[in-house]
Tab-separated table of C-alpha atoms in Angstrom:
chain	number	residue	atom	x	y	z
P	220	MET	CA	0.000	0.000	0.000
P	221	SER	CA	1.381	3.403	-0.970
P	222	THR	CA	2.034	6.105	1.596
P	223	THR	CA	-0.572	8.340	-0.053
P	224	ARG	CA	-3.202	5.617	0.151
P	225	ALA	CA	-2.312	4.866	3.785
P	226	LEU	CA	-2.659	8.549	4.730
P	227	ALA	CA	-6.007	8.702	2.928
P	228	TYR	CA	-7.227	5.732	4.968
P	229	ILE	CA	-6.082	7.342	8.231
P	230	LYS	CA	-7.804	10.593	7.274
P	231	GLY	CA	-11.026	8.743	6.471
P	232	ALA	CA	-10.843	6.605	9.615
P	233	VAL	CA	-10.271	9.504	12.021
P	234	GLY	CA	-14.038	9.840	12.406
P	235	PHE	CA	-14.061	6.421	14.053
P	236	TRP	CA	-11.017	6.624	16.300
P	237	GLY	CA	-11.036	10.380	17.003
P	238	TRP	CA	-14.604	10.434	18.334
P	239	TYR	CA	-14.156	7.294	20.414
P	240	SER	CA	-10.738	8.283	21.811
P	241	PHE	CA	-11.914	11.658	23.055
P	242	GLY	CA	-15.182	10.212	24.340
P	243	TYR	CA	-13.546	7.484	26.437
P	244	TRP	CA	-11.057	9.980	27.889
P	245	ALA	CA	-13.832	12.390	28.855
P	246	SER	CA	-15.800	9.554	30.414
P	247	SER	CA	-12.802	8.444	32.463
P	248	ARG	CA	-12.485	11.977	33.837
P	249	ILE	CA	-16.167	12.321	34.735
P	250	TYR	CA	-16.483	8.943	36.465
P	251	PRO	CA	-14.824	9.970	39.775
P	252	VAL	CA	-17.478	12.656	40.376
P	253	SER	CA	-20.473	10.542	39.317
P	254	ALA	CA	-21.077	9.385	42.866
P	255	ASP	CA	-21.811	12.984	43.910
P	256	TRP	CA	-23.891	13.906	40.834
P	257	TRP	CA	-25.418	10.672	39.534
P	258	TRP	CA	-27.072	12.374	36.564
P	259	LEU	CA	-23.841	13.965	35.352
P	260	ASN	CA	-22.613	11.910	32.412
P	261	GLN	CA	-21.834	12.930	28.857
P	262	PHE	CA	-23.837	9.993	27.473
P	263	GLY	CA	-27.033	11.629	28.644
P	264	PHE	CA	-26.097	14.854	26.870
P	265	CYS	CA	-25.062	12.879	23.778
P	266	GLY	CA	-28.501	11.283	23.646
P	267	VAL	CA	-30.398	14.537	24.173
P	268	PHE	CA	-28.366	16.437	21.576
P	269	ALA	CA	-28.539	13.588	19.041
P	270	LEU	CA	-32.311	13.506	19.459
P	271	GLY	CA	-32.378	17.280	19.035
P	272	ILE	CA	-30.413	16.966	15.791
P	273	ALA	CA	-32.899	14.378	14.543
P	274	LEU	CA	-35.853	16.636	15.351
P	275	ALA	CA	-34.148	19.599	13.683
P	276	LEU	CA	-33.614	17.558	10.513
P	277	VAL	CA	-37.276	16.581	10.466
P	278	VAL	CA	-38.584	20.096	11.102
P	279	ALA	CA	-36.223	21.669	8.557
P	280	ARG	CA	-36.868	18.797	6.115
P	281	ARG	CA	-33.162	18.403	5.515
P	282	ALA	CA	-31.269	15.233	4.636
P	283	ALA	CA	-27.965	16.289	6.227
P	284	LEU	CA	-26.558	18.801	8.693
P	285	PRO	CA	-26.127	22.164	6.963
P	286	GLY	CA	-22.799	23.869	6.343
P	287	LYS	CA	-19.307	23.348	7.718
P	288	ALA	CA	-19.399	26.196	10.218
P	289	GLY	CA	-20.984	23.802	12.700
P	290	ASP	CA	-17.838	21.670	12.586
P	291	TRP	CA	-15.744	24.556	13.872
P	292	ILE	CA	-18.312	25.383	16.545
P	293	ALA	CA	-18.265	21.741	17.653
P	294	LEU	CA	-14.457	21.843	17.710
P	295	GLY	CA	-14.485	24.944	19.895
P	296	LEU	CA	-16.856	23.306	22.367
P	297	ALA	CA	-14.730	20.147	22.389
P	298	LEU	CA	-11.571	22.129	23.184
P	299	LEU	CA	-13.458	23.957	25.941
P	300	SER	CA	-14.574	20.617	27.348
P	301	LEU	CA	-11.010	19.335	27.138
P	302	LEU	CA	-9.634	22.225	29.172
P	303	ILE	CA	-12.358	21.954	31.831
P	304	LEU	CA	-12.246	18.179	32.244
P	305	ASN	CA	-8.450	18.104	32.387
P	306	GLN	CA	-8.455	20.033	35.693
P	307	ASN	CA	-7.212	18.014	38.628
P	308	PRO	CA	-8.887	17.362	40.981
P	309	LEU	CA	-12.026	17.742	38.915
P	310	LYS	CA	-14.318	18.219	41.923
P	311	ASP	CA	-12.708	21.573	42.634
P	312	VAL	CA	-13.930	22.935	39.300
P	313	GLY	CA	-17.458	23.316	40.638
P	314	LEU	CA	-20.746	21.992	39.331
P	315	PRO	CA	-21.633	24.843	36.876
P	316	LEU	CA	-18.308	24.652	35.044
P	317	LEU	CA	-18.282	20.856	35.173
P	318	LEU	CA	-21.781	20.808	33.734
P	319	LEU	CA	-20.636	23.075	30.898
P	320	GLY	CA	-17.663	20.832	30.084
P	321	THR	CA	-19.780	17.678	30.109
P	322	ALA	CA	-22.487	19.220	27.925
P	323	ALA	CA	-19.889	20.549	25.483
P	324	GLU	CA	-18.405	17.080	25.062
P	325	GLY	CA	-21.889	15.628	24.595
P	326	TRP	CA	-22.669	18.089	21.798
P	327	PHE	CA	-19.348	17.404	20.067
P	328	SER	CA	-19.946	13.639	20.154
P	329	ALA	CA	-23.502	13.895	18.817
P	330	TRP	CA	-22.506	16.319	16.059
P	331	SER	CA	-19.433	14.278	15.071
P	332	ILE	CA	-21.347	10.997	14.904
P	333	VAL	CA	-24.018	12.403	12.599
P	334	ARG	CA	-21.586	14.319	10.389
P	335	TRP	CA	-19.035	11.552	9.976
P	336	CYS	CA	-21.517	8.699	9.661
P	337	SER	CA	-23.434	10.601	6.988
P	338	TRP	CA	-20.239	10.578	4.953
P	339	TYR	CA	-19.570	6.916	5.712
P	340	ALA	CA	-23.104	6.069	4.566
P	341	SER	CA	-22.282	7.504	1.148
P	342	GLN	CA	-19.273	5.195	0.811
P	343	ASP	CA	-18.981	1.555	-0.148
P	344	ALA	CA	-19.561	-1.018	2.611
P	345	LYS	CA	-16.117	-2.583	2.184
P	346	GLU	CA	-14.483	0.839	2.394
P	347	ASN	CA	-16.348	1.390	5.679
P	348	LEU	CA	-15.081	-1.944	6.983
P	349	VAL	CA	-11.452	-1.072	6.228
P	350	LEU	CA	-11.818	2.354	7.859
P	351	LEU	CA	-13.485	0.753	10.885
P	352	LEU	CA	-10.623	-1.727	11.375
P	353	ILE	CA	-8.050	1.044	11.057
P	354	GLY	CA	-10.092	3.011	13.580
P	355	ILE	CA	-9.948	0.159	16.105
P	356	ALA	CA	-6.154	-0.084	15.836
P	357	ALA	CA	-5.679	3.695	15.976
P	358	THR	CA	-7.939	3.984	19.032
P	359	SER	CA	-5.827	1.400	20.856
P	360	VAL	CA	-2.667	3.337	20.025
P	361	VAL	CA	-4.234	6.550	21.372
P	362	LYS	CA	-5.222	4.740	24.565
P	363	MET	CA	-1.653	3.595	25.117
P	364	CYS	CA	-0.341	7.105	24.451
P	365	SER	CA	-2.800	8.685	26.874
P	366	PHE	CA	-1.825	6.167	29.546
P	367	ALA	CA	1.890	6.808	29.056
P	368	LEU	CA	1.650	10.606	28.972
P	369	PRO	CA	1.229	12.672	32.153
P	370	SER	CA	-2.206	14.242	32.506
P	371	PHE	CA	-1.009	17.784	31.790
P	372	LEU	CA	-0.052	16.657	28.261
P	373	HIS	CA	-3.494	15.223	27.509
P	374	PRO	CA	-4.817	18.544	26.157
P	375	MET	CA	-2.052	18.535	23.541
P	376	LEU	CA	-2.740	14.948	22.479
P	377	PHE	CA	-6.505	15.187	22.280
P	378	GLY	CA	-6.453	18.768	21.015
P	379	ALA	CA	-4.358	17.601	18.049
P	380	ILE	CA	-6.800	14.743	17.441
P	381	LEU	CA	-9.811	17.067	17.535
P	382	VAL	CA	-8.227	19.546	15.104
P	383	PHE	CA	-7.223	16.679	12.788
P	384	MET	CA	-10.805	15.394	12.845
P	385	THR	CA	-12.225	18.775	11.891
P	386	LEU	CA	-9.693	19.421	9.126
P	387	SER	CA	-10.265	15.930	7.710
P	388	LEU	CA	-14.024	16.398	7.723
P	389	GLN	CA	-13.712	19.730	5.911
P	390	GLY	CA	-12.127	17.927	2.979
P	391	LEU	CA	-14.838	15.285	2.732
P	392	LYS	CA	-18.056	15.751	0.842
P	393	VAL	CA	-20.936	14.530	2.988
P	394	SER	CA	-23.524	13.132	0.601
P	395	GLU	CA	-27.211	13.498	1.356
P	396	ARG	CA	-28.049	10.348	-0.591
P	397	PRO	CA	-27.153	6.791	0.445
P	398	VAL	CA	-25.350	4.495	-1.979
P	399	PRO	CA	-28.189	2.091	-2.891
P	400	ALA	CA	-31.321	3.136	-4.763
P	401	PRO	CA	-34.066	4.440	-2.405
P	402	ARG	CA	-36.436	1.632	-3.383
P	403	GLU	CA	-34.021	-0.856	-1.846
P	404	GLY	CA	-34.103	0.943	1.471
P	405	TYR	CA	-35.250	-0.375	4.811
P	406	THR	CA	-38.727	0.304	6.098
P	407	LEU	CA	-39.931	-0.055	9.678
P	408	ARG	CA	-41.072	-3.560	8.796
P	409	SER	CA	-37.731	-4.651	7.386
P	410	ILE	CA	-35.809	-3.051	10.265
P	411	GLY	CA	-37.909	-5.223	12.558
P	412	ALA	CA	-36.356	-8.242	10.825
P	413	LEU	CA	-33.043	-7.183	12.400
P	414	TRP	CA	-34.388	-7.581	15.930
P	415	GLN	CA	-31.776	-10.198	16.837
P	416	THR	CA	-28.886	-7.893	15.983
P	417	ILE	CA	-30.497	-4.878	17.641
P	418	LEU	CA	-31.294	-6.818	20.812
P	419	SER	CA	-27.733	-8.185	20.909
P	420	ILE	CA	-26.432	-4.601	20.918
P	421	VAL	CA	-28.868	-3.581	23.666
P	422	VAL	CA	-27.995	-6.574	25.883
P	423	PHE	CA	-24.267	-5.901	25.562
P	424	PHE	CA	-24.608	-2.234	26.481
P	425	LEU	CA	-26.833	-3.062	29.452
P	426	LEU	CA	-24.202	-5.438	30.832
P	427	TRP	CA	-21.232	-3.247	30.006
P	428	SER	CA	-22.755	-0.016	31.317
P	429	PHE	CA	-23.737	-1.724	34.560
P	430	LEU	CA	-20.225	-3.090	35.101
P	431	ASN	CA	-18.674	0.302	34.352
P	432	ALA	CA	-20.887	2.041	36.875
P	433	VAL	CA	-20.746	-0.523	39.694
P	434	PHE	CA	-16.994	-0.840	40.098
P	435	THR	CA	-14.382	1.784	40.829
P	436	LEU	CA	-12.092	-0.055	38.422
P	437	ASN	CA	-13.433	2.139	35.638
P	438	PHE	CA	-13.759	-0.698	33.132
P	439	GLY	CA	-13.237	0.247	29.528
P	440	HIS	CA	-11.189	3.390	30.236
P	441	ILE	CA	-7.482	3.480	30.893
P	442	ALA	CA	-6.445	7.114	30.503
P	443	GLY	CA	-4.912	8.391	33.711
P	444	ASN	CA	-5.865	5.251	35.640
P	445	GLY	CA	-2.798	4.856	37.806
P	446	GLY	CA	-3.977	1.541	39.236
P	447	LEU	CA	-3.274	-0.227	35.960
P	448	SER	CA	0.100	-1.706	35.120
P	449	VAL	CA	1.813	-1.327	31.766
P	450	ALA	CA	1.341	-5.048	31.137
P	451	LEU	CA	-2.438	-4.789	31.550
P	452	VAL	CA	-2.643	-1.787	29.242
P	453	LEU	CA	-0.571	-3.498	26.575
P	454	GLY	CA	-2.583	-6.694	26.984
P	455	THR	CA	-5.858	-4.879	26.517
P	456	GLN	CA	-4.793	-3.062	23.385
P	457	ALA	CA	-2.923	-6.050	21.940
P	458	ILE	CA	-6.241	-7.884	21.630
P	459	ASP	CA	-7.902	-5.101	19.639
P	460	ILE	CA	-4.841	-4.269	17.534
P	461	GLY	CA	-4.259	-7.944	16.765
P	462	PHE	CA	-7.904	-8.398	15.800
P	463	SER	CA	-7.977	-5.366	13.504
P	464	LEU	CA	-4.659	-6.228	11.806
P	465	PHE	CA	-5.773	-9.807	11.212
P	466	MET	CA	-9.084	-8.650	9.739
P	467	LEU	CA	-7.328	-6.119	7.502
P	468	TRP	CA	-5.061	-8.878	6.235
P	469	TRP	CA	-8.079	-11.133	5.763
P	470	VAL	CA	-10.038	-8.548	3.779
P	471	LEU	CA	-7.316	-6.720	1.827
P	472	ARG	CA	-4.689	-9.397	1.204
P	473	LYS	CA	-6.738	-12.581	1.244
P	474	LYS	CA	-9.784	-10.801	-0.234
P	475	ARG	CA	-12.141	-12.909	1.854
P	476	SER	CA	-15.600	-12.014	3.109
P	477	VAL	CA	-16.362	-11.143	6.730
P	478	ASP	CA	-18.861	-12.977	8.895
P	479	TRP	CA	-20.151	-10.428	11.410
P	480	THR	CA	-21.649	-13.242	13.501
P	481	GLN	CA	-18.141	-14.435	14.367
P	482	PHE	CA	-17.165	-10.824	15.125
P	483	TRP	CA	-19.889	-10.646	17.749
P	484	HIS	CA	-18.993	-14.075	19.117
P	485	ILE	CA	-15.477	-12.759	19.799
P	486	ALA	CA	-16.791	-9.631	21.549
P	487	TYR	CA	-19.198	-11.597	23.745
P	488	PHE	CA	-16.533	-14.217	24.420
P	489	LEU	CA	-14.178	-11.512	25.739
P	490	LEU	CA	-16.949	-10.165	27.951
P	491	ALA	CA	-17.655	-13.677	29.240
P	492	VAL	CA	-13.972	-14.294	30.017
P	493	GLY	CA	-13.883	-11.058	31.998
P	494	LEU	CA	-16.938	-12.095	34.004
P	495	LEU	CA	-15.523	-15.572	34.574
P	496	THR	CA	-12.296	-14.027	35.849
P	497	MET	CA	-14.367	-11.865	38.173
P	498	ALA	CA	-16.323	-14.878	39.439
P	499	LEU	CA	-13.125	-16.809	40.201
P	500	PHE	CA	-10.825	-14.079	41.502
P	501	GLY	CA	-13.100	-11.140	42.316
P	502	PRO	CA	-13.074	-7.675	40.703
P	503	THR	CA	-9.334	-7.506	40.068
P	504	ARG	CA	-7.657	-5.133	37.656
P	505	ALA	CA	-6.972	-7.993	35.242
P	506	VAL	CA	-10.684	-8.157	34.451
P	507	GLN	CA	-10.351	-4.884	32.564
P	508	VAL	CA	-8.185	-6.505	29.896
P	509	PHE	CA	-11.179	-8.429	28.576
P	510	LEU	CA	-13.958	-5.941	29.270
P	511	SER	CA	-12.111	-3.022	27.706
P	512	ALA	CA	-11.165	-5.034	24.620
P	513	SER	CA	-14.734	-6.200	24.061
P	514	SER	CA	-16.230	-2.745	24.604
P	515	GLU	CA	-14.091	-1.119	21.922
P	516	LEU	CA	-15.094	-3.727	19.352
P	517	VAL	CA	-18.796	-3.367	20.136
P	518	PHE	CA	-18.746	0.449	20.175
P	519	MET	CA	-17.124	0.432	16.742
P	520	PHE	CA	-19.555	-2.180	15.446
P	521	LEU	CA	-22.447	-0.066	16.715
P	522	VAL	CA	-21.301	2.846	14.557
P	523	TYR	CA	-20.894	0.527	11.558
P	524	PHE	CA	-24.395	-0.847	12.140
P	525	LEU	CA	-25.886	2.655	12.286
P	526	ILE	CA	-24.086	3.478	9.040
P	527	HIS	CA	-25.573	0.337	7.493
P	528	LEU	CA	-29.080	1.314	8.594
P	529	GLY	CA	-28.568	4.841	7.316
P	530	ARG	CA	-27.315	3.626	3.971
P	531	ARG	CA	-30.159	1.145	3.472
P	532	SER	CA	-32.988	3.136	5.011
P	533	ALA	CA	-35.582	4.979	2.958
P	534	CYS	CA	-35.028	7.906	5.369
P	535	PRO	CA	-31.990	10.246	5.166
P	536	PRO	CA	-28.884	8.591	6.688
P	537	ALA	CA	-28.273	11.503	9.077
P	538	LEU	CA	-31.747	11.107	10.581
P	539	VAL	CA	-31.431	7.353	11.079
P	540	ILE	CA	-27.965	7.674	12.603
P	541	ALA	CA	-28.995	10.486	14.961
P	542	ILE	CA	-31.986	8.527	16.266
P	543	GLY	CA	-29.992	5.302	16.685
P	544	TYR	CA	-27.168	7.034	18.547
P	545	ALA	CA	-29.660	8.878	20.758
P	546	VAL	CA	-31.322	5.607	21.796
P	547	ILE	CA	-28.049	3.844	22.666
P	548	SER	CA	-26.642	6.881	24.498
P	549	MET	CA	-29.766	7.361	26.598
P	550	LEU	CA	-29.825	3.650	27.412
P	551	ASP	CA	-26.201	3.808	28.519
P	552	TRP	CA	-26.861	6.914	30.620
P	553	ALA	CA	-30.006	5.420	32.209
P	554	VAL	CA	-28.171	2.318	33.444
P	555	ARG	CA	-25.263	4.315	34.874
P	556	ALA	CA	-27.589	6.879	36.463
P	557	LEU	CA	-29.639	4.110	38.067
P	558	VAL	CA	-26.557	2.526	39.601
P	559	PHE	CA	-25.178	5.807	40.961
P	560	SER	CA	-28.525	7.157	42.184
P	561	GLU	CA	-29.359	3.949	44.047
P	562	ASP	CA	-25.762	3.510	45.227
P	563	ALA	CA	-25.804	-0.014	43.790
P	564	GLY	CA	-22.744	-2.127	44.346
P	565	PHE	CA	-21.554	-5.600	45.206
P	566	GLY	CA	-18.979	-6.709	47.678
P	567	ASP	CA	-18.298	-9.839	45.655
P	568	ALA	CA	-18.846	-11.183	42.160
P	569	ALA	CA	-21.964	-13.238	42.956
P	570	PHE	CA	-23.843	-11.684	40.055
P	571	ALA	CA	-21.189	-12.784	37.523
P	572	PRO	CA	-22.784	-16.245	36.925
P	573	VAL	CA	-26.099	-14.531	36.164
P	574	PHE	CA	-24.426	-12.299	33.597
P	575	LEU	CA	-22.607	-15.300	32.144
P	576	PHE	CA	-25.958	-17.021	31.670
P	577	VAL	CA	-27.311	-13.917	29.908
P	578	ILE	CA	-24.300	-13.930	27.577
P	579	LEU	CA	-24.763	-17.640	26.840
P	580	ALA	CA	-28.461	-17.116	26.083
P	581	THR	CA	-27.638	-14.174	23.826
P	582	ILE	CA	-25.097	-16.155	21.807
P	583	VAL	CA	-27.412	-19.153	21.442
P	584	PHE	CA	-30.691	-17.388	20.691
P	585	LEU	CA	-29.744	-13.968	19.306
P	586	LEU	CA	-26.473	-14.760	17.519
P	587	PRO	CA	-27.010	-18.130	15.848
P	588	ALA	CA	-24.739	-19.205	13.012
P	589	ARG	CA	-27.353	-18.045	10.491
P	590	SER	CA	-28.521	-14.836	12.140
P	591	PRO	CA	-30.415	-12.931	9.392
P	592	GLY	CA	-29.267	-9.499	10.520
P	593	MET	CA	-25.601	-10.485	10.684
P	594	HIS	CA	-25.734	-12.241	7.343
P	595	LEU	CA	-27.311	-9.194	5.772
P	596	LEU	CA	-24.313	-7.155	6.918
P	597	THR	CA	-22.035	-9.824	5.462
P	598	ALA	CA	-23.985	-9.825	2.213
P	599	GLU	CA	-23.674	-6.040	1.989
P	600	LEU	CA	-19.894	-6.372	1.790
P	601	GLN	CA	-20.265	-8.681	-1.208
P	602	ASP	CA	-22.954	-6.731	-3.046
P	603	HIS	CA	-22.449	-4.229	-5.832
P	604	VAL	CA	-24.878	-1.405	-6.427
P	605	GLN	CA	-24.790	-1.881	-10.187
P	606	ASN	CA	-25.259	-5.318	-11.757
P	607	PRO	CA	-22.007	-6.791	-13.077
P	608	ALA	CA	-22.946	-6.653	-16.779
P	609	GLY	CA	-24.250	-3.093	-16.766
P	610	PHE	CA	-27.789	-3.807	-18.063
P	611	ASP	CA	-30.745	-2.253	-16.270
P	612	ASP	CA	-33.444	-3.863	-14.134
P	613	GLN	CA	-36.132	-3.345	-16.746
P	614	HIS	CA	-34.213	-5.469	-19.237
P	615	CYS	CA	-33.986	-8.338	-16.716
P	616	HIS	CA	-37.689	-7.954	-16.003
P	617	ASP	CA	-38.631	-8.037	-19.708
P	618	VAL	CA	-36.548	-11.133	-20.440
P	619	GLY	CA	-37.971	-12.973	-17.453
P	620	ARG	CA	-41.563	-12.046	-18.262
P	621	ALA	CA	-41.095	-13.270	-21.835
P	622	GLN	CA	-40.061	-16.656	-20.420
P	623	GLY	CA	-43.168	-16.906	-18.243
P	624	LEU	CA	-41.674	-16.146	-14.820
P	625	SER	CA	-44.090	-15.405	-11.995
P	626	ALA	CA	-44.186	-12.004	-10.267
P	627	ARG	CA	-42.129	-13.301	-7.326
P	628	GLU	CA	-39.626	-15.000	-9.629
P	629	LEU	CA	-39.208	-11.718	-11.502
P	630	GLU	CA	-38.336	-9.960	-8.232
P	631	VAL	CA	-35.743	-12.608	-7.447
P	632	LEU	CA	-34.381	-12.492	-11.002
P	633	VAL	CA	-33.767	-8.729	-10.865
P	634	LEU	CA	-31.833	-9.057	-7.611
P	635	VAL	CA	-29.830	-12.039	-8.891
P	636	CYS	CA	-28.886	-10.039	-11.983
P	637	ARG	CA	-27.566	-7.293	-9.717
P	638	GLY	CA	-25.242	-9.798	-8.096
P	639	ARG	CA	-27.141	-9.928	-4.814
P	640	SER	CA	-26.488	-12.861	-2.486
P	641	ALA	CA	-29.123	-15.244	-1.155
P	642	PRO	CA	-29.103	-13.720	2.383
P	643	TYR	CA	-29.611	-10.247	0.943
P	644	ILE	CA	-32.485	-11.363	-1.300
P	645	ALA	CA	-34.079	-13.210	1.607
P	646	GLU	CA	-34.012	-10.120	3.818
P	647	THR	CA	-35.181	-7.802	1.037
P	648	LEU	CA	-38.170	-9.943	0.001
P	649	TYR	CA	-38.958	-11.338	3.492
P	650	LEU	CA	-38.215	-14.918	2.453
P	651	SER	CA	-36.073	-17.686	3.871
P	652	GLU	CA	-32.760	-18.460	2.207
P	653	ASN	CA	-34.016	-21.921	1.194
P	654	THR	CA	-37.023	-20.336	-0.520
P	655	VAL	CA	-34.736	-17.940	-2.384
P	656	LYS	CA	-32.583	-20.831	-3.553
P	657	THR	CA	-35.692	-22.676	-4.731
P	658	TYR	CA	-36.849	-19.638	-6.722
P	659	ARG	CA	-33.386	-19.247	-8.205
P	660	LYS	CA	-33.328	-22.895	-9.276
P	661	ARG	CA	-36.720	-22.508	-10.977
P	662	ILE	CA	-35.541	-19.345	-12.756
P	663	TYR	CA	-32.477	-21.141	-14.102
P	664	GLN	CA	-34.652	-24.006	-15.326
P	665	LYS	CA	-37.160	-21.739	-17.079
P	666	LEU	CA	-34.428	-19.668	-18.719
P	667	GLY	CA	-32.393	-22.715	-19.689
P	668	VAL	CA	-29.231	-21.774	-17.769
P	669	HIS	CA	-27.256	-23.517	-15.066
P	670	ASP	CA	-25.533	-20.783	-13.071
P	671	LYS	CA	-25.257	-17.023	-12.620
P	672	GLN	CA	-22.625	-16.560	-15.315
P	673	GLU	CA	-24.826	-18.265	-17.916
P	674	LEU	CA	-27.697	-16.052	-16.761
P	675	ILE	CA	-25.593	-12.924	-17.325
P	676	ASP	CA	-24.520	-14.221	-20.748
P	677	LEU	CA	-28.168	-14.784	-21.646
P	678	MET	CA	-29.112	-11.251	-20.571
P	679	GLU	CA	-26.295	-9.801	-22.660
P	680	GLN	CA	-27.373	-11.808	-25.688
P	681	GLN	CA	-30.985	-10.690	-25.308
P	682	GLU	CA	-29.845	-7.083	-24.932
P	683	ASP	CA	-27.926	-7.260	-28.247
P	684	CYS	CA	-30.985	-8.589	-30.074
């Protein structure tokens, strides 16, 4: 890979790792004062502001956030938040100023998510995957840097990241239209077909948010946490860096497809190992190695999933992404607020077996080997917006109708001609994969072909006639 191409990837991926890096640092700073002000958490502000952005888009009837001036305003608020939250000890800042810093970070996160993800939604799914994997590795590097640097240097590190994010975004054209044709977009009914994937995300965040709030170990955040050893920090990040580098090699060098079901199995497995360690040895610092590694993977996947929904939805991507991020943020805030307000806590790890059972049930029932939602994400990486031969849908429809195909067979034929996979067709037409394969077999028989290549050759021949 050329240096120019590598720099372009880093510039495109900064939306992933820049937002997450600054967000986790801010969260690690706010945690120590959460016991005094249980409602004070940037996730609550993120949710409120993201919902406000969604409402503003609806009222203004816009498909994307207007102008680039908002990026610089968001940057200014982020730098203000950085200066306030970097004070030590933070309690001495006072509630009004602390509230301002937390709200400023919440606005920056909400704005950045919608702006960056709107651009990602206009890109190819495989390009998003590569940028996501680079983002995971870069985030881990930033975590290690923030742990190694003294706290007074954090403003320089994160200030540089925030400026780099804004400058990178200024050079990107945020499209108001998703990649696929609008008629292929999700509806409320088809989004309901993804309930397994959505519920898997919700369950993970419920468990992870609860664990973060209950223990003083500050799971998932390592910046400035003096109780952690260098070995634990390196161990935590080695898992995520190793995963992202392997996946990049798998996708770019081996040119293989990605099964998102296995991705989630890894994330839940790491969470389960952390809970098992807690059950056996208590809430030791070593537990963070597994919980932090799993949380980074799931947070990144969440953003990718919102991009997928935005790209495939009949609604503007920015609106879908803003609503999705608002829901997850408010859920995260609600769990943490409940724990802090009720002063919930455990002197031992007796609840760990219960959480392990929840994880097992999630993997078995919500993440089966053929989970429709996960396979649709996998199919998206293999799909092409245009059909491989370049002929239009109407031509496929006319040829099929001339050969006596039924209305349902014509729908399947058009999608097959576009190069769509069986999982994608099944989700689009609300059919099972076996039914799709049966329809495809009948189509081949009626058209006198044996495989997809012969079908394409037939379409080309008919087009020349």
